[in-house]
PDB file of C-alpha atoms and ligand atoms in Angstrom:
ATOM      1  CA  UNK A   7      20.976  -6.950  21.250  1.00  0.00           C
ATOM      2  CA  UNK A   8      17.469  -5.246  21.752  1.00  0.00           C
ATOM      3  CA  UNK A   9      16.098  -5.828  25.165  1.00  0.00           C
ATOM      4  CA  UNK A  10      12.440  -6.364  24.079  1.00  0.00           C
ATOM      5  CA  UNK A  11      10.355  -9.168  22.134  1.00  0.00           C
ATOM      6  CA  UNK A  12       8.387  -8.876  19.135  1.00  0.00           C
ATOM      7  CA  UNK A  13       5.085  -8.195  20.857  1.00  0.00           C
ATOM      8  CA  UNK A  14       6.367  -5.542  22.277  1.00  0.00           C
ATOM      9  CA  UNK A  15       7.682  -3.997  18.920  1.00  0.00           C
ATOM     10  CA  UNK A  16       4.611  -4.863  17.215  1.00  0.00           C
ATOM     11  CA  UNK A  17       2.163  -2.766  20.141  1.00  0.00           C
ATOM     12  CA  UNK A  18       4.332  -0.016  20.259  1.00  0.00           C
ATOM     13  CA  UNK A  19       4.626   0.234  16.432  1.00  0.00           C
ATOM     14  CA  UNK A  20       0.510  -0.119  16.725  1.00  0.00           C
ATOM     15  CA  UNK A  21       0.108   3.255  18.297  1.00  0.00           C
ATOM     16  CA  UNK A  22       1.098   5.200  14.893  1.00  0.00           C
ATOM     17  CA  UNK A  23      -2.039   5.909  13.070  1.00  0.00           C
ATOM     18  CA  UNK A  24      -1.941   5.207   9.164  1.00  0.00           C
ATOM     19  CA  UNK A  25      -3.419   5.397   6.508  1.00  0.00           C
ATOM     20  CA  UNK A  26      -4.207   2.298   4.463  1.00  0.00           C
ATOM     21  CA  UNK A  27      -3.252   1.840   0.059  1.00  0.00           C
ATOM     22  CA  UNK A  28      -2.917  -0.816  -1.894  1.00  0.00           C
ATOM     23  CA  UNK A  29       0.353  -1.379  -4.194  1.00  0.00           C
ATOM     24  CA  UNK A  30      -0.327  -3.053  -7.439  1.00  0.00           C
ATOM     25  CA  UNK A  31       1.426  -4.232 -10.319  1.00  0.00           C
ATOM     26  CA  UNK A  32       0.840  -5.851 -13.512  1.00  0.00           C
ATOM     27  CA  UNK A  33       3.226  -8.347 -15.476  1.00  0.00           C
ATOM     28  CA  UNK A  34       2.428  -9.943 -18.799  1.00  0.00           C
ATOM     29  CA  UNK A  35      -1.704  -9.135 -18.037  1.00  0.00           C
ATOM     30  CA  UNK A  36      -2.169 -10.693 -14.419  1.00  0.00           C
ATOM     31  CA  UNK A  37      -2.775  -8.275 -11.832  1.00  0.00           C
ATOM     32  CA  UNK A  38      -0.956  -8.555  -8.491  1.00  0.00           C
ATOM     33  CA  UNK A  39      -1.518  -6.606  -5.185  1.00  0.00           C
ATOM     34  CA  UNK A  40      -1.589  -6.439  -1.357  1.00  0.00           C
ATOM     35  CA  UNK A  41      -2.729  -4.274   1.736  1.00  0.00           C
ATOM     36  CA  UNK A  42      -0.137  -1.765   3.061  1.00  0.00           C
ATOM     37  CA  UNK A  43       0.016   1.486   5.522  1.00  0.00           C
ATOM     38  CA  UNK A  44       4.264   1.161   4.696  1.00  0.00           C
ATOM     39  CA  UNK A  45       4.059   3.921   2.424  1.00  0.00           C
ATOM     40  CA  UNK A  46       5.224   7.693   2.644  1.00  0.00           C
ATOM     41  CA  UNK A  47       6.234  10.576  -0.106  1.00  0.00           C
ATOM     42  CA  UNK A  48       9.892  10.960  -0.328  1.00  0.00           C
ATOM     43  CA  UNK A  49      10.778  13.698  -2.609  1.00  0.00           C
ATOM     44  CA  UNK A  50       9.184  16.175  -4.679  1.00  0.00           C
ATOM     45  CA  UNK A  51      11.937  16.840  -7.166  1.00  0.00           C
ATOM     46  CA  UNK A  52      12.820  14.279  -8.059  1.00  0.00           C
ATOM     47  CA  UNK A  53       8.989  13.309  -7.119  1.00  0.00           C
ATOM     48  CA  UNK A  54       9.707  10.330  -4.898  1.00  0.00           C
ATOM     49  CA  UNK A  55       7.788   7.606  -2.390  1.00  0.00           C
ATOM     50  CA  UNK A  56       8.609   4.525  -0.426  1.00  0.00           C
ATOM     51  CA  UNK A  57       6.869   1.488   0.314  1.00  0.00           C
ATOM     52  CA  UNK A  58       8.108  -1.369   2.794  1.00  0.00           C
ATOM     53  CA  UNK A  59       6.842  -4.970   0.685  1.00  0.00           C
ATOM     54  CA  UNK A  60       8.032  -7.941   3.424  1.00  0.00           C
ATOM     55  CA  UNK A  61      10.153 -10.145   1.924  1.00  0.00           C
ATOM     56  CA  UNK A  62       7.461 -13.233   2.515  1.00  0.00           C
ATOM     57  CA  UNK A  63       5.151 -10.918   0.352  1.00  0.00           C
ATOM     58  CA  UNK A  64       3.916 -13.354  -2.778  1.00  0.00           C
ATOM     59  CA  UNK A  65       3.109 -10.325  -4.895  1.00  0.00           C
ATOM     60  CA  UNK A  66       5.835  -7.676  -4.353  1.00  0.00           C
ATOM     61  CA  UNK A  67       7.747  -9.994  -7.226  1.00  0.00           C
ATOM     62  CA  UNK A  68       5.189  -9.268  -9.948  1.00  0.00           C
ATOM     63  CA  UNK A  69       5.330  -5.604  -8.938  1.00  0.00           C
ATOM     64  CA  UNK A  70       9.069  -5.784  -8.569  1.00  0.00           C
ATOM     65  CA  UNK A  71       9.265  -7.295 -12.317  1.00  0.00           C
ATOM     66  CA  UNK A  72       6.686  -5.243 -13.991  1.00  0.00           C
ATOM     67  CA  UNK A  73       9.080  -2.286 -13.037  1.00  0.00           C
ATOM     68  CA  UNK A  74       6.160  -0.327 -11.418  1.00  0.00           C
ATOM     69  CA  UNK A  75       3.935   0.295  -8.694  1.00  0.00           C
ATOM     70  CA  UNK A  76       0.633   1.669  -8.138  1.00  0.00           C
ATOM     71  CA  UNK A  77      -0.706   3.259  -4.672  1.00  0.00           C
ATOM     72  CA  UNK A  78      -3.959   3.393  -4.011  1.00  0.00           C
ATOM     73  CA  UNK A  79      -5.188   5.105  -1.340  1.00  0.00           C
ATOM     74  CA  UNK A  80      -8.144   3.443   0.391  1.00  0.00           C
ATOM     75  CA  UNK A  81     -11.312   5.068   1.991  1.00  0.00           C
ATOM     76  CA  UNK A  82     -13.406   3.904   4.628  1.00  0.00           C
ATOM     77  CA  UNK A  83     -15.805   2.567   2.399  1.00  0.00           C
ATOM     78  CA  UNK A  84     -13.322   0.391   1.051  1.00  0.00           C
ATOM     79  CA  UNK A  85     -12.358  -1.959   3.858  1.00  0.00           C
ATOM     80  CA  UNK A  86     -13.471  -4.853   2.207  1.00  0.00           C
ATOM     81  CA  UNK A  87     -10.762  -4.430  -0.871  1.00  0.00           C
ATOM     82  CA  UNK A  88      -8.204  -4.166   1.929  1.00  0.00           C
ATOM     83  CA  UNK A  89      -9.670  -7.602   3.407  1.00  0.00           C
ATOM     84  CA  UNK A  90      -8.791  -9.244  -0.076  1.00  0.00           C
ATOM     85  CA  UNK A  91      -5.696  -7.378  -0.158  1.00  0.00           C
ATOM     86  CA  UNK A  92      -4.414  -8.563   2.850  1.00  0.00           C
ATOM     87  CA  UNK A  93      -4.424 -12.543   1.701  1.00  0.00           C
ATOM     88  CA  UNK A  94      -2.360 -14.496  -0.063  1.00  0.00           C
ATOM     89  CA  UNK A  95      -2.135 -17.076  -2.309  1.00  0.00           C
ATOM     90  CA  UNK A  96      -6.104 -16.160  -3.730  1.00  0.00           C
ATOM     91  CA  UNK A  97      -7.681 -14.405  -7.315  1.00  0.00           C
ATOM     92  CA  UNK A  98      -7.804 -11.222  -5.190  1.00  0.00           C
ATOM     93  CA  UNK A  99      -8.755  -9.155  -8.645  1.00  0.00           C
ATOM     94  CA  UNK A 100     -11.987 -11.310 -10.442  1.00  0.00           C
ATOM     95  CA  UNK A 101     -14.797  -9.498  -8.186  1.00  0.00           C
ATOM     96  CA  UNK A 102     -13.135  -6.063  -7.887  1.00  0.00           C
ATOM     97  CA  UNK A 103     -14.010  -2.886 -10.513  1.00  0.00           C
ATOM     98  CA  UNK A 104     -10.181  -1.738 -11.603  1.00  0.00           C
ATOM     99  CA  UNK A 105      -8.786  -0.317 -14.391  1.00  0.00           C
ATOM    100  CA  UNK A 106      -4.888   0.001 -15.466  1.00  0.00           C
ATOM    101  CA  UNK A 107      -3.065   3.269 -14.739  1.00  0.00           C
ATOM    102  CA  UNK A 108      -0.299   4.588 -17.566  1.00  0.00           C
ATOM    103  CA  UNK A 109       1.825   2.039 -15.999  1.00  0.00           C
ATOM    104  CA  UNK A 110      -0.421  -0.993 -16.787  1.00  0.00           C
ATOM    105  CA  UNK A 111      -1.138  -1.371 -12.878  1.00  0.00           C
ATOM    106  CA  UNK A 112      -4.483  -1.311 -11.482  1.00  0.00           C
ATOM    107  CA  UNK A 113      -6.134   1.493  -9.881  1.00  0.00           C
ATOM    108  CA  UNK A 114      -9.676   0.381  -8.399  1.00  0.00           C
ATOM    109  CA  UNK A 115     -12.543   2.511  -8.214  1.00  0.00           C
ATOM    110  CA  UNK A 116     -13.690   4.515  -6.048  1.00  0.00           C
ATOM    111  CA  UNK A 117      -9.941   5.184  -4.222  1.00  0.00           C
ATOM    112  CA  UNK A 118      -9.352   8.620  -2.475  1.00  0.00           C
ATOM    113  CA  UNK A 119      -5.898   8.856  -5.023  1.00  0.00           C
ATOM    114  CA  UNK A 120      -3.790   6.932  -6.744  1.00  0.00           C
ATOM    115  CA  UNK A 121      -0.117   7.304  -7.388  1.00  0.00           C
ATOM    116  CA  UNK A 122       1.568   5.419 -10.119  1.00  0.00           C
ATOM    117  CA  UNK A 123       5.014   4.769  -9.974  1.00  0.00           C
ATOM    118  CA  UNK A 124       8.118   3.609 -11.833  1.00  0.00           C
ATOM    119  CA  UNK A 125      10.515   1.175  -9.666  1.00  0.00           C
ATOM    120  CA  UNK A 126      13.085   3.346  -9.100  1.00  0.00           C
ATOM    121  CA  UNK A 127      15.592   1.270  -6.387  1.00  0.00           C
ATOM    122  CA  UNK A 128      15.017  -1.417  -3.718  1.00  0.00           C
ATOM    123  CA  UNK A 129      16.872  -1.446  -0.414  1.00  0.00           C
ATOM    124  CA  UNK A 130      17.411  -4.526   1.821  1.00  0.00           C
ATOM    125  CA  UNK A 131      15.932  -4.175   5.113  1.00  0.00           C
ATOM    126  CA  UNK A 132      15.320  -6.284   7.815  1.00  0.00           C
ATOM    127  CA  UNK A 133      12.610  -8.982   6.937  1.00  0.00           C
ATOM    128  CA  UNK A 134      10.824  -6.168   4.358  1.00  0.00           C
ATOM    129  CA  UNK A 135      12.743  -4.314   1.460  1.00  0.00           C
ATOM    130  CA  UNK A 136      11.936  -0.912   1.377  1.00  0.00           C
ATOM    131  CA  UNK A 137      10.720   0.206  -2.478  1.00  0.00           C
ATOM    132  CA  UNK A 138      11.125   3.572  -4.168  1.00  0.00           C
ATOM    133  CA  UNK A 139       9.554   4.774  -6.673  1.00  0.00           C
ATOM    134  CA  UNK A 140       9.406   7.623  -8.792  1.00  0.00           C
ATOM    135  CA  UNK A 141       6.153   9.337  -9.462  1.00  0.00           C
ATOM    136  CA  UNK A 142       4.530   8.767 -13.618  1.00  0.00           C
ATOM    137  CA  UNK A 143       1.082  10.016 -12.924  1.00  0.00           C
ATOM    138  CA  UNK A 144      -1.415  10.728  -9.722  1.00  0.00           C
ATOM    139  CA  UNK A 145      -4.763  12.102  -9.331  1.00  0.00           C
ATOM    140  CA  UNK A 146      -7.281  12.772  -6.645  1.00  0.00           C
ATOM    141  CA  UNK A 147     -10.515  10.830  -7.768  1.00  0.00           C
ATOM    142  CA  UNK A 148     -12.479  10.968  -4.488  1.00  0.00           C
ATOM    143  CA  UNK A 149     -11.764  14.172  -2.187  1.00  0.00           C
ATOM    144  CA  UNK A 150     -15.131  14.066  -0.573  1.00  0.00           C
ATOM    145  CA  UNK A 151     -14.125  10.468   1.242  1.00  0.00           C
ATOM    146  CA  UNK A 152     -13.085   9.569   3.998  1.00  0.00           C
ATOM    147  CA  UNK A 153      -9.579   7.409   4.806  1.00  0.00           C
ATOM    148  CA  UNK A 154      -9.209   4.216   5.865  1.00  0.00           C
ATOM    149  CA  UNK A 155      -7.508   4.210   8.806  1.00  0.00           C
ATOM    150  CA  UNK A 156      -5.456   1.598  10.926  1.00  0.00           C
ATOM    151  CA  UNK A 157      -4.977   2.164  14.434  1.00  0.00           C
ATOM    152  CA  UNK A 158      -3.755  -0.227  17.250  1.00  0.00           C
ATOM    153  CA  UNK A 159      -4.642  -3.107  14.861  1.00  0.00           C
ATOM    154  CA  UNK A 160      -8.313  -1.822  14.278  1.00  0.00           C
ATOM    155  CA  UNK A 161      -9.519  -0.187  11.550  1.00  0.00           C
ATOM    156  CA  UNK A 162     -11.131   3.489  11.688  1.00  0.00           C
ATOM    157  CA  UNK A 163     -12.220   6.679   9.931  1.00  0.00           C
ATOM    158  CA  UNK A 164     -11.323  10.344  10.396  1.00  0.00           C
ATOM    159  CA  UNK A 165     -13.280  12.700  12.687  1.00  0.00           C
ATOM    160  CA  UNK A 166     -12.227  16.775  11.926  1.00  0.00           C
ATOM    161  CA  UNK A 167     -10.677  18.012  14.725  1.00  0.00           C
ATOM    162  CA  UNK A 168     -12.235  21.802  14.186  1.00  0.00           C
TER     163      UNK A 168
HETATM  164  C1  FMN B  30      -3.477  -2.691   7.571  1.00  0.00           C
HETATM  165  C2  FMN B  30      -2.429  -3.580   6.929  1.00  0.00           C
HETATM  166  C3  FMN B  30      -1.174  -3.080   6.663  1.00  0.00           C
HETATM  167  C4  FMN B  30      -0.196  -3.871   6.047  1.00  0.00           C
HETATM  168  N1  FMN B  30       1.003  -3.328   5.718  1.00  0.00           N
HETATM  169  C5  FMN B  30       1.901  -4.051   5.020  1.00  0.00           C
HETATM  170  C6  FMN B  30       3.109  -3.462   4.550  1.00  0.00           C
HETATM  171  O1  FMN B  30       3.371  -2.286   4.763  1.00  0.00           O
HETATM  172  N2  FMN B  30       3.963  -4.234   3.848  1.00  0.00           N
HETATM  173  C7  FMN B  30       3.688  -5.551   3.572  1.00  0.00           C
HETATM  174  O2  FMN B  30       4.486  -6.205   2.908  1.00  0.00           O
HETATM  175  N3  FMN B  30       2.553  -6.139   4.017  1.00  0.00           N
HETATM  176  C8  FMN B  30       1.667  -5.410   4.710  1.00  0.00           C
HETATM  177  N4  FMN B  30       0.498  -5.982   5.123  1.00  0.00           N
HETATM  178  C9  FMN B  30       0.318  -7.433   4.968  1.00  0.00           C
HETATM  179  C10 FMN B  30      -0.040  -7.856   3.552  1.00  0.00           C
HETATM  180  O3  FMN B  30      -1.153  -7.155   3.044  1.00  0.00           O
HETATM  181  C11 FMN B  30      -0.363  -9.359   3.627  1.00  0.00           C
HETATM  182  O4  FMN B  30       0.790 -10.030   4.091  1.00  0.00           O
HETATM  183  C12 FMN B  30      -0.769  -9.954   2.314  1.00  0.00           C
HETATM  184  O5  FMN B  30      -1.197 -11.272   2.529  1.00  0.00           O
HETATM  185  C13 FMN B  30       0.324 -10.057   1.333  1.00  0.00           C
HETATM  186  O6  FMN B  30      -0.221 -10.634   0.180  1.00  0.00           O
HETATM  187  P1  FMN B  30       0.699 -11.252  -0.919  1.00  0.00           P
HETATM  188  O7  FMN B  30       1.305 -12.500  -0.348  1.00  0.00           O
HETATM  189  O8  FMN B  30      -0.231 -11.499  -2.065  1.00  0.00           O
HETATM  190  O9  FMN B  30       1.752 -10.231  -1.224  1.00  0.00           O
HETATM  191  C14 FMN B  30      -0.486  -5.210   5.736  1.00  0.00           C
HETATM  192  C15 FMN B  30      -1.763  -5.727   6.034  1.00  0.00           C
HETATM  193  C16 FMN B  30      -2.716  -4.929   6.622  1.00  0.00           C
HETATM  194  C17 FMN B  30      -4.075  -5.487   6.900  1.00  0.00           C
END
Protein backbone atom coordinates (compact mmCIF):
# COMPACT_ATOMS: atom_id res chain seq x y z
CA UNK A 1 0.00 0.00 0.00
CA UNK A 2 1.72 3.38 -1.04
CA UNK A 3 2.55 5.50 1.91
CA UNK A 4 1.57 8.87 0.31
CA UNK A 5 -1.80 10.71 -0.79
CA UNK A 6 -2.77 11.95 -4.03
CA UNK A 7 -1.50 15.48 -3.53
CA UNK A 8 1.52 14.32 -3.02
CA UNK A 9 1.59 12.19 -6.31
CA UNK A 10 0.08 14.88 -8.19
CA UNK A 11 3.14 17.72 -6.99
CA UNK A 12 5.73 15.41 -7.47
CA UNK A 13 4.42 14.27 -10.90
CA UNK A 14 4.16 18.37 -11.45
CA UNK A 15 7.88 18.83 -11.48
CA UNK A 16 8.30 16.97 -15.05
CA UNK A 17 8.17 19.57 -17.68
CA UNK A 18 5.95 18.68 -20.85
CA UNK A 19 5.03 19.53 -23.62
CA UNK A 20 1.36 20.11 -24.40
CA UNK A 21 -0.82 18.27 -27.91
CA UNK A 22 -4.04 17.74 -28.52
CA UNK A 23 -5.44 14.11 -29.58
CA UNK A 24 -8.29 14.20 -31.96
CA UNK A 25 -10.51 11.97 -33.65
CA UNK A 26 -13.29 11.98 -35.98
CA UNK A 27 -16.34 9.44 -36.19
CA UNK A 28 -19.15 9.63 -38.70
CA UNK A 29 -18.15 13.75 -39.29
CA UNK A 30 -18.12 15.11 -35.57
CA UNK A 31 -14.87 16.06 -34.37
CA UNK A 32 -13.76 15.04 -30.87
CA UNK A 33 -10.65 16.14 -28.83
CA UNK A 34 -8.95 17.02 -25.51
CA UNK A 35 -5.73 18.62 -23.88
CA UNK A 36 -2.87 16.18 -23.10
CA UNK A 37 1.10 16.30 -22.16
CA UNK A 38 0.52 12.01 -21.78
CA UNK A 39 2.13 11.50 -24.94
CA UNK A 40 5.68 10.10 -25.97
CA UNK A 41 7.22 8.28 -29.32
CA UNK A 42 7.53 4.65 -28.83
CA UNK A 43 9.12 3.07 -31.73
CA UNK A 44 10.53 3.97 -34.92
CA UNK A 45 10.17 0.69 -36.76
CA UNK A 46 7.48 -0.15 -36.34
CA UNK A 47 6.92 3.86 -36.00
CA UNK A 48 5.10 3.89 -32.68
CA UNK A 49 3.60 6.52 -29.82
CA UNK A 50 1.58 6.40 -26.66
CA UNK A 51 -0.92 8.51 -25.21
CA UNK A 52 -2.51 8.07 -21.59
CA UNK A 53 -6.67 9.14 -22.33
CA UNK A 54 -8.27 8.82 -18.44
CA UNK A 55 -10.86 6.61 -18.41
CA UNK A 56 -13.48 9.61 -17.29
CA UNK A 57 -12.27 11.20 -20.66
CA UNK A 58 -15.78 11.93 -22.76
CA UNK A 59 -13.87 12.01 -26.03
CA UNK A 60 -11.20 9.26 -25.97
CA UNK A 61 -14.45 6.96 -27.16
CA UNK A 62 -14.92 8.81 -30.46
CA UNK A 63 -11.16 8.58 -30.98
CA UNK A 64 -11.13 5.04 -29.72
CA UNK A 65 -14.02 4.16 -32.40
CA UNK A 66 -12.85 6.14 -35.30
CA UNK A 67 -9.73 3.78 -35.07
CA UNK A 68 -7.32 6.81 -35.08
CA UNK A 69 -5.68 9.51 -33.42
CA UNK A 70 -4.24 12.73 -34.23
CA UNK A 71 -1.40 14.65 -32.09
CA UNK A 72 -1.06 17.95 -32.31
CA UNK A 73 1.57 19.58 -30.89
CA UNK A 74 0.72 22.97 -29.38
CA UNK A 75 2.81 26.26 -29.33
CA UNK A 76 2.78 28.96 -27.01
CA UNK A 77 0.63 30.93 -29.02
CA UNK A 78 -1.87 28.40 -28.78
CA UNK A 79 -2.88 28.26 -25.13
CA UNK A 80 -6.21 29.22 -25.71
CA UNK A 81 -7.03 25.89 -27.99
CA UNK A 82 -5.62 23.98 -25.01
CA UNK A 83 -8.19 26.01 -22.68
CA UNK A 84 -11.09 24.54 -24.92
CA UNK A 85 -9.37 21.36 -25.02
CA UNK A 86 -9.23 20.86 -21.58
CA UNK A 87 -13.33 20.94 -21.03
CA UNK A 88 -15.80 18.72 -21.35
CA UNK A 89 -19.07 18.22 -22.27
CA UNK A 90 -18.85 21.70 -24.81
CA UNK A 91 -18.72 22.32 -29.06
CA UNK A 92 -14.95 22.64 -28.46
CA UNK A 93 -14.47 22.64 -32.57
CA UNK A 94 -17.20 25.58 -34.06
CA UNK A 95 -14.67 28.65 -33.42
CA UNK A 96 -11.39 26.81 -34.13
CA UNK A 97 -9.55 26.84 -37.92
CA UNK A 98 -8.89 22.78 -38.46
CA UNK A 99 -8.70 20.70 -41.18
CA UNK A 100 -8.80 16.65 -41.36
CA UNK A 101 -5.49 14.77 -41.59
CA UNK A 102 -5.39 11.36 -43.98
CA UNK A 103 -7.07 9.84 -41.09
CA UNK A 104 -10.18 12.10 -41.11
CA UNK A 105 -8.96 13.68 -37.65
CA UNK A 106 -8.38 17.23 -37.20
CA UNK A 107 -5.19 18.95 -37.27
CA UNK A 108 -5.66 22.81 -36.33
CA UNK A 109 -3.67 25.46 -37.67
CA UNK A 110 -0.97 26.88 -36.81
CA UNK A 111 0.42 23.57 -34.58
CA UNK A 112 4.28 23.10 -34.25
CA UNK A 113 3.51 19.17 -35.81
CA UNK A 114 1.08 16.90 -36.10
CA UNK A 115 1.21 13.16 -35.97
CA UNK A 116 -1.60 11.08 -37.26
CA UNK A 117 -2.09 7.82 -36.08
CA UNK A 118 -3.87 4.49 -36.55
CA UNK A 119 -5.19 2.83 -33.11
CA UNK A 120 -2.94 0.27 -32.87
CA UNK A 121 -3.71 -1.41 -29.06
CA UNK A 122 -5.10 -0.05 -25.76
CA UNK A 123 -3.77 -1.14 -22.38
CA UNK A 124 -5.68 -0.93 -19.05
CA UNK A 125 -4.04 1.19 -16.61
CA UNK A 126 -4.89 2.54 -13.51
CA UNK A 127 -7.75 5.21 -13.85
CA UNK A 128 -6.24 6.16 -17.67
CA UNK A 129 -5.69 3.51 -20.53
CA UNK A 130 -2.62 4.00 -22.14
CA UNK A 131 -3.17 4.26 -26.29
CA UNK A 132 -0.77 3.22 -29.03
CA UNK A 133 -0.70 4.11 -32.10
CA UNK A 134 1.05 3.56 -35.14
CA UNK A 135 2.31 6.44 -37.17
CA UNK A 136 0.09 7.17 -41.01
CA UNK A 137 1.46 10.57 -41.68
CA UNK A 138 3.38 13.63 -39.70
CA UNK A 139 4.75 16.86 -40.67
CA UNK A 140 6.42 19.84 -39.13
CA UNK A 141 4.15 22.90 -40.10
CA UNK A 142 5.57 25.51 -37.69
CA UNK A 143 9.44 25.05 -36.75
CA UNK A 144 9.96 28.68 -36.05
CA UNK A 145 7.41 28.39 -32.78
CA UNK A 146 7.71 28.05 -29.74
CA UNK A 147 6.11 24.99 -27.36
CA UNK A 148 3.62 25.12 -25.07
CA UNK A 149 4.82 24.10 -22.06
CA UNK A 150 3.32 22.78 -18.66
CA UNK A 151 5.26 23.03 -15.66
CA UNK A 152 4.22 22.64 -11.93
CA UNK A 153 0.61 23.23 -13.12
CA UNK A 154 1.51 26.57 -14.99
CA UNK A 155 1.89 27.02 -18.34
CA UNK A 156 5.28 28.31 -20.05
CA UNK A 157 7.48 28.73 -23.12
CA UNK A 158 11.03 27.66 -23.95
CA UNK A 159 14.09 29.86 -23.30
CA UNK A 160 17.52 28.34 -25.35
CA UNK A 161 19.80 27.33 -22.99
CA UNK A 162 23.03 28.42 -25.33
C1 LIG B 1 -1.94 20.48 -19.49
C2 LIG B 1 -3.00 19.40 -19.47
C3 LIG B 1 -2.63 18.08 -19.61
C4 LIG B 1 -3.59 17.06 -19.62
N1 LIG B 1 -3.21 15.78 -19.85
C5 LIG B 1 -4.14 14.81 -19.98
C6 LIG B 1 -3.78 13.49 -20.35
O1 LIG B 1 -2.61 13.18 -20.57
N2 LIG B 1 -4.76 12.57 -20.47
C7 LIG B 1 -6.08 12.88 -20.26
O2 LIG B 1 -6.93 12.02 -20.41
N3 LIG B 1 -6.45 14.13 -19.89
C8 LIG B 1 -5.51 15.08 -19.77
N4 LIG B 1 -5.88 16.36 -19.45
C9 LIG B 1 -7.28 16.62 -19.05
C10 LIG B 1 -8.24 16.69 -20.23
O3 LIG B 1 -7.82 17.61 -21.21
C11 LIG B 1 -9.59 17.15 -19.64
O4 LIG B 1 -10.00 16.18 -18.70
C12 LIG B 1 -10.67 17.31 -20.66
O5 LIG B 1 -11.79 17.88 -20.05
C13 LIG B 1 -11.15 16.04 -21.24
O6 LIG B 1 -12.15 16.37 -22.17
P1 LIG B 1 -13.14 15.29 -22.69
O7 LIG B 1 -14.05 14.92 -21.54
O8 LIG B 1 -13.84 15.97 -23.82
O9 LIG B 1 -12.32 14.11 -23.12
C14 LIG B 1 -4.94 17.38 -19.43
C15 LIG B 1 -5.31 18.73 -19.26
C16 LIG B 1 -4.36 19.72 -19.27
C17 LIG B 1 -4.77 21.15 -19.12
Amino acid sequence: MADFDGRVFRNTMSQFCTGVVVATGCLNGKPAGFAAQSFVSLSLDPPLVALCPGKTSTSWPTLRDSGHFCINILASDQRAICDVMAKSGIDKFAALDWQGGVSGSPIFNGVIAYIDCALEAEHDAGDHTIAVGRVLDLAIRAPEKEPLLFFQGRYGSFASAD
